[in-house]
Short mmCIF file of C-alpha atoms and ligand atoms in Angstrom, two decimals:
data_model
loop_
_atom_site.label_atom_id
_atom_site.label_comp_id
_atom_site.label_asym_id
_atom_site.label_seq_id
_atom_site.Cartn_x
_atom_site.Cartn_y
_atom_site.Cartn_z
CA MET A 1 -0.35 -3.36 -20.99
CA ASN A 2 1.38 -3.14 -17.71
CA GLU A 3 4.52 -1.44 -17.96
CA LYS A 4 6.88 -2.63 -15.33
CA VAL A 5 8.69 0.09 -13.50
CA LEU A 6 10.41 -1.77 -10.69
CA SER A 7 10.93 -5.60 -9.97
CA LEU A 8 12.75 -7.29 -7.13
CA ARG A 9 13.54 -10.71 -7.66
CA GLY A 10 14.99 -13.04 -4.86
CA VAL A 11 16.31 -9.81 -2.94
CA THR A 12 18.08 -10.75 0.21
CA LYS A 13 19.79 -8.55 2.72
CA LYS A 14 21.55 -9.88 5.75
CA TYR A 15 22.91 -8.07 8.89
CA LYS A 16 25.67 -10.38 10.24
CA SER A 17 24.00 -13.61 9.70
CA ARG A 18 20.34 -12.39 9.96
CA ARG A 19 18.30 -12.27 6.96
CA VAL A 20 16.26 -9.03 7.53
CA VAL A 21 15.18 -9.07 3.86
CA ASN A 22 14.47 -12.66 2.77
CA GLU A 23 14.17 -13.51 -0.96
CA VAL A 24 11.83 -10.90 -1.86
CA ASN A 25 9.98 -10.77 -4.96
CA LEU A 26 7.98 -7.72 -6.10
CA ASP A 27 6.65 -6.42 -9.23
CA ILE A 28 5.53 -2.72 -9.53
CA ASN A 29 3.72 -1.54 -12.70
CA ARG A 30 3.36 2.03 -13.77
CA GLY A 31 0.68 4.00 -12.31
CA GLU A 32 0.47 1.76 -9.23
CA ILE A 33 0.32 2.85 -5.63
CA VAL A 34 1.61 0.00 -3.75
CA GLY A 35 1.48 -0.46 0.02
CA LEU A 36 4.22 -2.28 1.56
CA ILE A 37 2.67 -3.48 4.83
CA GLY A 38 4.52 -4.96 7.83
CA LYS A 39 5.17 -4.55 11.40
CA ASN A 40 7.94 -2.44 12.89
CA GLY A 41 11.12 -4.43 12.14
CA ALA A 42 9.71 -6.52 9.23
CA GLY A 43 12.14 -5.09 6.77
CA LYS A 44 10.34 -2.29 4.83
CA THR A 45 12.84 0.47 5.11
CA THR A 46 15.67 -1.84 4.16
CA ILE A 47 13.77 -2.94 1.10
CA LEU A 48 13.19 0.87 0.25
CA ARG A 49 16.79 1.65 0.98
CA MET A 50 18.09 -0.97 -1.33
CA ILE A 51 15.65 0.30 -4.14
CA ALA A 52 17.13 3.72 -3.61
CA GLY A 53 20.51 2.66 -3.76
CA LEU A 54 21.41 3.54 -0.08
CA ALA A 55 21.99 -0.11 0.77
CA ASP A 56 23.25 -3.07 -1.12
CA SER A 57 21.56 -6.33 -1.31
CA ASN A 58 23.65 -9.66 -0.66
CA SER A 59 21.74 -11.46 -3.40
CA GLY A 60 18.95 -11.41 -5.81
CA GLU A 61 18.30 -8.73 -8.50
CA ILE A 62 16.49 -5.27 -8.70
CA GLU A 63 15.44 -4.10 -12.06
CA LEU A 64 14.55 -0.43 -12.11
CA PHE A 65 12.95 1.02 -15.42
CA GLY A 66 14.33 -2.14 -16.86
CA LYS A 67 17.93 -1.47 -15.81
CA THR A 68 19.70 -4.29 -13.77
CA SER A 69 23.21 -2.98 -13.55
CA LYS A 70 24.22 -0.81 -10.82
CA SER A 71 25.93 1.64 -12.99
CA GLU A 72 22.91 2.16 -15.39
CA GLN A 73 20.73 2.47 -12.24
CA VAL A 74 22.53 5.49 -11.11
CA ASN A 75 21.26 7.24 -13.93
CA GLU A 76 17.63 5.82 -13.76
CA ARG A 77 17.54 6.76 -10.38
CA LYS A 78 16.88 10.40 -11.42
CA ARG A 79 13.59 9.29 -12.57
CA MET A 80 12.75 8.37 -8.99
CA GLY A 81 12.33 10.44 -5.88
CA SER A 82 12.62 9.09 -2.31
CA LEU A 83 11.61 10.10 1.40
CA ILE A 84 13.09 7.36 3.31
CA GLU A 85 13.48 7.78 7.12
CA ASN A 86 13.75 11.48 8.15
CA PRO A 87 13.96 14.11 5.50
CA ALA A 88 17.43 15.82 5.40
CA ILE A 89 15.92 19.30 5.88
CA TYR A 90 17.98 22.32 6.69
CA GLY A 91 16.70 23.97 9.69
CA ASN A 92 18.13 27.47 9.17
CA MET A 93 16.62 27.51 5.67
CA THR A 94 13.04 28.29 4.56
CA ALA A 95 10.95 25.65 2.62
CA LYS A 96 12.01 27.50 -0.64
CA GLN A 97 15.60 27.75 0.24
CA ASN A 98 15.67 23.85 0.98
CA LEU A 99 14.02 23.10 -2.37
CA GLU A 100 16.39 25.54 -4.08
CA TYR A 101 19.49 23.84 -2.64
CA TYR A 102 18.24 20.44 -3.70
CA ARG A 103 17.16 21.61 -7.12
CA ILE A 104 20.81 22.80 -7.68
CA GLN A 105 22.16 19.78 -6.10
CA ARG A 106 20.42 17.34 -8.34
CA GLY A 107 20.99 19.50 -11.54
CA ILE A 108 17.29 20.18 -12.09
CA THR A 109 17.32 23.05 -14.59
CA ASP A 110 13.51 23.82 -14.29
CA LYS A 111 13.32 26.68 -11.87
CA GLU A 112 9.66 26.47 -11.84
CA SER A 113 9.88 22.95 -10.20
CA VAL A 114 10.58 24.64 -6.84
CA LYS A 115 7.51 26.62 -7.08
CA ASN A 116 5.26 23.73 -8.38
CA ALA A 117 6.61 21.25 -5.49
CA LEU A 118 5.72 23.95 -2.90
CA LYS A 119 2.43 24.15 -4.36
CA LEU A 120 1.63 20.89 -4.52
CA VAL A 121 2.50 20.04 -0.87
CA GLY A 122 0.71 23.01 0.36
CA LEU A 123 3.75 24.80 1.60
CA THR A 124 3.54 27.89 -0.56
CA ASP A 125 2.48 30.35 2.33
CA THR A 126 5.38 29.65 4.63
CA GLY A 127 7.38 32.49 3.37
CA ASN A 128 10.28 33.35 5.67
CA LYS A 129 9.62 30.87 8.37
CA LEU A 130 12.63 28.52 8.85
CA ALA A 131 12.30 24.83 8.75
CA LYS A 132 13.25 24.32 12.19
CA LYS A 133 10.09 26.11 13.31
CA PHE A 134 7.84 23.70 11.17
CA SER A 135 5.39 21.29 12.74
CA LEU A 136 6.03 17.60 12.00
CA GLY A 137 3.46 17.52 9.34
CA MET A 138 5.15 20.55 7.54
CA LYS A 139 8.46 18.84 7.85
CA GLN A 140 7.05 15.92 6.49
CA LYS A 141 5.38 17.81 3.56
CA LEU A 142 8.78 19.41 2.82
CA GLY A 143 10.42 15.88 2.87
CA ILE A 144 7.84 14.92 0.21
CA ALA A 145 8.46 18.23 -1.87
CA ILE A 146 12.08 17.41 -1.90
CA ALA A 147 11.25 13.93 -3.13
CA ILE A 148 9.17 15.09 -5.98
CA LEU A 149 11.13 18.00 -7.10
CA GLY A 150 12.40 16.37 -10.16
CA SER A 151 8.62 15.10 -11.08
CA PRO A 152 9.76 11.56 -10.39
CA GLU A 153 7.98 8.67 -12.16
CA LEU A 154 8.42 6.52 -9.23
CA LEU A 155 8.19 7.75 -5.65
CA LEU A 156 9.32 5.84 -2.74
CA LEU A 157 7.82 6.81 0.79
CA ASP A 158 8.79 5.30 3.96
CA GLU A 159 5.98 5.55 6.87
CA PRO A 160 5.23 9.13 5.57
CA ILE A 161 2.48 9.46 7.78
CA ASN A 162 3.98 8.41 10.99
CA GLY A 163 3.45 10.68 13.87
CA LEU A 164 1.25 13.04 11.94
CA ASP A 165 -2.09 14.51 13.10
CA PRO A 166 -5.24 13.46 11.28
CA MET A 167 -5.51 16.63 9.32
CA ALA A 168 -1.92 16.20 7.90
CA ILE A 169 -2.67 12.59 7.18
CA VAL A 170 -5.75 13.52 5.03
CA GLN A 171 -3.47 16.07 3.13
CA ILE A 172 -0.57 13.60 2.68
CA ARG A 173 -3.33 11.03 1.27
CA GLU A 174 -4.74 13.59 -1.02
CA LEU A 175 -1.27 14.60 -2.34
CA ILE A 176 -0.25 11.05 -3.04
CA HIS A 177 -3.57 10.51 -4.98
CA LYS A 178 -3.08 13.98 -6.80
CA LEU A 179 0.58 12.87 -7.81
CA ASN A 180 -0.78 9.70 -8.99
CA ARG A 181 -3.83 10.85 -10.89
CA GLU A 182 -2.49 13.93 -12.51
CA ASN A 183 1.08 12.87 -13.21
CA ASN A 184 0.66 8.94 -13.27
CA THR A 185 3.24 8.66 -10.60
CA THR A 186 3.92 5.26 -9.38
CA VAL A 187 4.23 5.25 -5.69
CA LEU A 188 5.59 2.48 -3.14
CA ILE A 189 4.72 3.50 0.24
CA SER A 190 5.50 1.70 3.57
CA SER A 191 3.33 1.60 6.64
CA HIS A 192 2.36 -0.41 9.47
CA ILE A 193 -0.83 1.62 9.65
CA LEU A 194 -3.18 -0.60 7.83
CA GLN A 195 -6.38 1.46 8.06
CA GLU A 196 -4.65 4.41 6.26
CA MET A 197 -3.10 2.07 3.84
CA SER A 198 -6.40 0.88 2.79
CA MET A 199 -7.30 4.42 1.67
CA VAL A 200 -4.26 4.92 -0.27
CA ALA A 201 -2.89 2.03 -2.18
CA ASN A 202 -4.22 0.06 -4.98
CA LYS A 203 -2.11 -2.91 -4.54
CA TYR A 204 -0.72 -4.30 -1.19
CA SER A 205 2.32 -6.41 -0.51
CA PHE A 206 2.41 -7.75 2.99
CA ILE A 207 5.80 -8.34 4.67
CA HIS A 208 6.72 -10.10 7.66
CA ASP A 209 10.11 -11.27 9.20
CA GLY A 210 11.73 -10.22 5.87
CA LYS A 211 9.41 -12.20 3.70
CA ILE A 212 6.75 -11.02 1.32
CA LEU A 213 3.79 -13.10 2.26
CA GLU A 214 1.34 -12.00 -0.29
CA THR A 215 0.93 -9.15 -3.12
CA ILE A 216 -2.63 -8.84 -4.05
CA THR A 217 -4.48 -5.71 -5.84
CA ALA A 218 -7.03 -3.81 -3.79
CA GLU A 219 -9.78 -5.12 -5.96
CA LYS A 220 -8.85 -8.76 -5.54
CA LEU A 221 -8.50 -7.88 -1.72
CA GLU A 222 -11.88 -6.44 -1.45
CA GLU A 223 -13.25 -9.48 -3.21
CA LYS A 224 -11.70 -11.84 -0.48
CA CYS A 225 -12.71 -9.41 2.49
CA GLN A 226 -16.20 -8.68 0.87
CA LEU A 227 -19.14 -9.34 3.54
CA PHE A 228 -20.94 -12.33 2.88
CA LEU A 229 -23.41 -14.57 4.43
CA LYS A 230 -22.03 -17.63 5.77
CA LEU A 231 -24.66 -20.18 5.77
CA ARG A 232 -24.28 -23.94 7.00
CA VAL A 233 -27.21 -26.10 5.96
CA LYS A 234 -27.87 -30.06 6.08
CA ASP A 235 -29.01 -29.97 2.39
CA VAL A 236 -26.81 -27.82 0.14
CA LYS A 237 -28.41 -28.79 -3.12
CA GLN A 238 -32.04 -27.92 -1.97
CA THR A 239 -30.66 -24.62 -0.50
CA THR A 240 -28.90 -23.55 -3.87
CA LEU A 241 -32.32 -24.04 -5.48
CA ILE A 242 -34.09 -21.94 -3.12
CA LEU A 243 -31.68 -19.17 -3.68
CA GLU A 244 -31.88 -19.39 -7.65
CA ASN A 245 -35.72 -20.00 -7.89
CA THR A 246 -36.94 -18.27 -4.97
CA PHE A 247 -34.51 -15.37 -4.52
CA ASN A 248 -33.56 -15.05 -8.01
CA THR A 249 -29.70 -14.92 -7.17
CA GLU A 250 -26.70 -16.79 -8.52
CA ASN A 251 -24.39 -14.49 -6.44
CA PHE A 252 -23.25 -17.29 -3.92
CA LYS A 253 -20.40 -20.01 -3.73
CA VAL A 254 -20.66 -23.58 -2.51
CA ILE A 255 -17.80 -23.97 -0.09
CA SER A 256 -18.44 -27.56 0.91
CA ASN A 257 -21.18 -30.01 1.24
CA GLU A 258 -22.74 -28.04 3.99
CA GLU A 259 -21.32 -24.49 3.53
CA ILE A 260 -22.46 -21.84 1.36
CA HIS A 261 -21.25 -18.06 1.10
CA ILE A 262 -23.97 -15.61 -0.18
CA PHE A 263 -22.31 -12.26 -1.65
CA ASP A 264 -25.92 -10.83 -2.79
CA ASN A 265 -26.22 -7.79 -0.56
CA ASP A 266 -29.99 -7.41 -1.52
CA LEU A 267 -30.63 -10.93 -0.13
CA ASN A 268 -32.80 -10.54 3.08
CA SER A 269 -31.40 -13.25 5.68
CA ASP A 270 -34.70 -13.36 7.80
CA ASN A 271 -36.71 -14.16 4.58
CA LEU A 272 -34.09 -16.87 3.65
CA MET A 273 -34.30 -18.45 6.99
CA LYS A 274 -37.99 -18.63 6.70
CA GLU A 275 -37.91 -20.34 3.48
CA LEU A 276 -35.14 -22.81 4.49
CA ILE A 277 -37.30 -23.76 7.65
CA ASN A 278 -40.53 -24.07 5.41
CA ALA A 279 -38.57 -26.42 3.08
CA GLU A 280 -37.47 -28.24 6.38
CA ILE A 281 -33.92 -27.70 5.60
CA GLY A 282 -31.73 -28.16 8.72
CA ILE A 283 -29.96 -24.84 9.41
CA ILE A 284 -26.67 -25.42 11.24
CA SER A 285 -25.52 -21.83 11.40
CA MET A 286 -26.05 -18.45 9.55
CA GLY A 287 -24.24 -15.29 10.12
CA GLU A 288 -22.39 -12.41 8.21
CA GLU A 289 -18.78 -12.66 7.73
CA GLY A 290 -16.06 -10.47 6.25
CA GLN A 291 -12.64 -9.15 7.02
CA ASN A 292 -10.85 -5.53 6.97
CA LEU A 293 -7.57 -4.97 5.82
CA GLU A 294 -6.36 -5.42 9.52
CA ASP A 295 -8.15 -8.95 10.08
CA TYR A 296 -6.71 -10.02 6.67
CA PHE A 297 -3.04 -9.06 7.53
CA ILE A 298 -3.48 -10.86 11.06
CA ASN A 299 -4.67 -13.88 9.47
CA LEU A 300 -1.78 -13.92 7.01
CA ILE A 301 0.94 -13.49 9.57
CA GLY A 302 -1.09 -15.98 11.96
CA GLY A 303 -0.78 -13.57 14.89
CA VAL A 304 -1.76 -10.19 16.46
CA SER A 305 -0.54 -7.29 14.81
CA ASN A 306 1.04 -4.17 16.50
CA GLU A 307 0.05 -0.69 15.80
P1 ATP B 401 10.59 0.09 11.12
O1 ATP B 401 9.07 0.67 10.59
O2 ATP B 401 10.63 -0.33 12.51
O3 ATP B 401 11.50 0.80 10.52
P2 ATP B 401 10.88 -1.82 8.98
O4 ATP B 401 9.89 -2.80 8.66
O5 ATP B 401 11.27 -0.58 8.24
O6 ATP B 401 10.58 -1.25 10.58
P3 ATP B 401 13.73 -2.32 8.88
O7 ATP B 401 14.11 -0.91 9.38
O8 ATP B 401 13.89 -2.60 7.53
O9 ATP B 401 12.26 -2.51 9.29
O10 ATP B 401 14.58 -3.43 9.63
C1 ATP B 401 14.32 -4.72 9.60
C2 ATP B 401 15.19 -5.21 10.59
O11 ATP B 401 16.80 -5.28 10.02
C3 ATP B 401 15.17 -4.80 11.91
O12 ATP B 401 15.26 -6.04 12.96
C4 ATP B 401 16.41 -3.90 12.18
O13 ATP B 401 16.69 -3.93 13.55
C5 ATP B 401 17.39 -4.64 11.43
N1 ATP B 401 18.50 -3.57 10.59
C6 ATP B 401 18.11 -2.50 10.12
N2 ATP B 401 19.13 -2.08 9.75
C7 ATP B 401 20.24 -2.43 10.34
C8 ATP B 401 21.60 -2.13 10.39
N3 ATP B 401 22.11 -1.26 9.70
N4 ATP B 401 22.42 -3.16 11.15
C9 ATP B 401 21.87 -4.19 11.74
N5 ATP B 401 20.42 -4.37 11.78
C10 ATP B 401 19.66 -3.54 10.99
#
């Protein structure tokens, strides 16, 4: 059974009279990697800040590990790690010293946790190098190391790959997968880089102008975005018989009285066209269709996305 780790119900945040987060509902189950996807200014950071207790909502309810009261959540947040906006890193300290500082500050008694976090993010070999000399990618990794210090069950990452080079992006993606696979860490990660999100998340929540437009599993989205042959014909009934009897497939969907979507990848469209012509079935149009995450998002918000 799905165990709910986090739940937002009708959460609204206003700045002056403007609703930057508007009646947001979101459920996250243990073990999920949820991608919060939206353009700049959509409200992603504000949502993460409210979950982390860094900002208050104006209305609605946040349930964290089953707790809804603010006082109880203070305790529950020890089970959560977050990297929101720029990580608070001390430039005049090494990676290890930074982690040691946060370990003590958070009352984490396990001294090994520093070594483990350094190892997980691949910063073990940085030795005496001061954090101010780190590349952006290294700083980001250190920020993630700080977030995962107490082996959190839930990890919030706000645009963790922003500004990183391709190699660092791959490493951070692998790290998220590793934490999820080995520790069953639940991850909520925000980004406007859709291509990257499609390689990380197993559930997506699309946000636009402070509103969640849709939350959908990667599996369901794949189904929706799957490439298919869109066929428009004069005689749908006869065409379905040809598909079943001549091409031995039932992997299609009748959309209307002139449109069929065929999902069978093995079906040869040239042969199908020949058969339809032989049977004197009028073909209105025939072509491959499908969407990627980017197309899906653009369609959802009804406009062009920004990068
Ligand atoms: P980005 O990736 O650009 O940070 P985002 O999706 O994370 O985008 P938010 O940072 O949550 O968006 O901002 C949502 C909206 O709320 C923006 O229009 C922003 O200008 C506004 N906003 C955020 N924080 C404040 C604040 N402290 N005071 C006033 N307005 C704010």
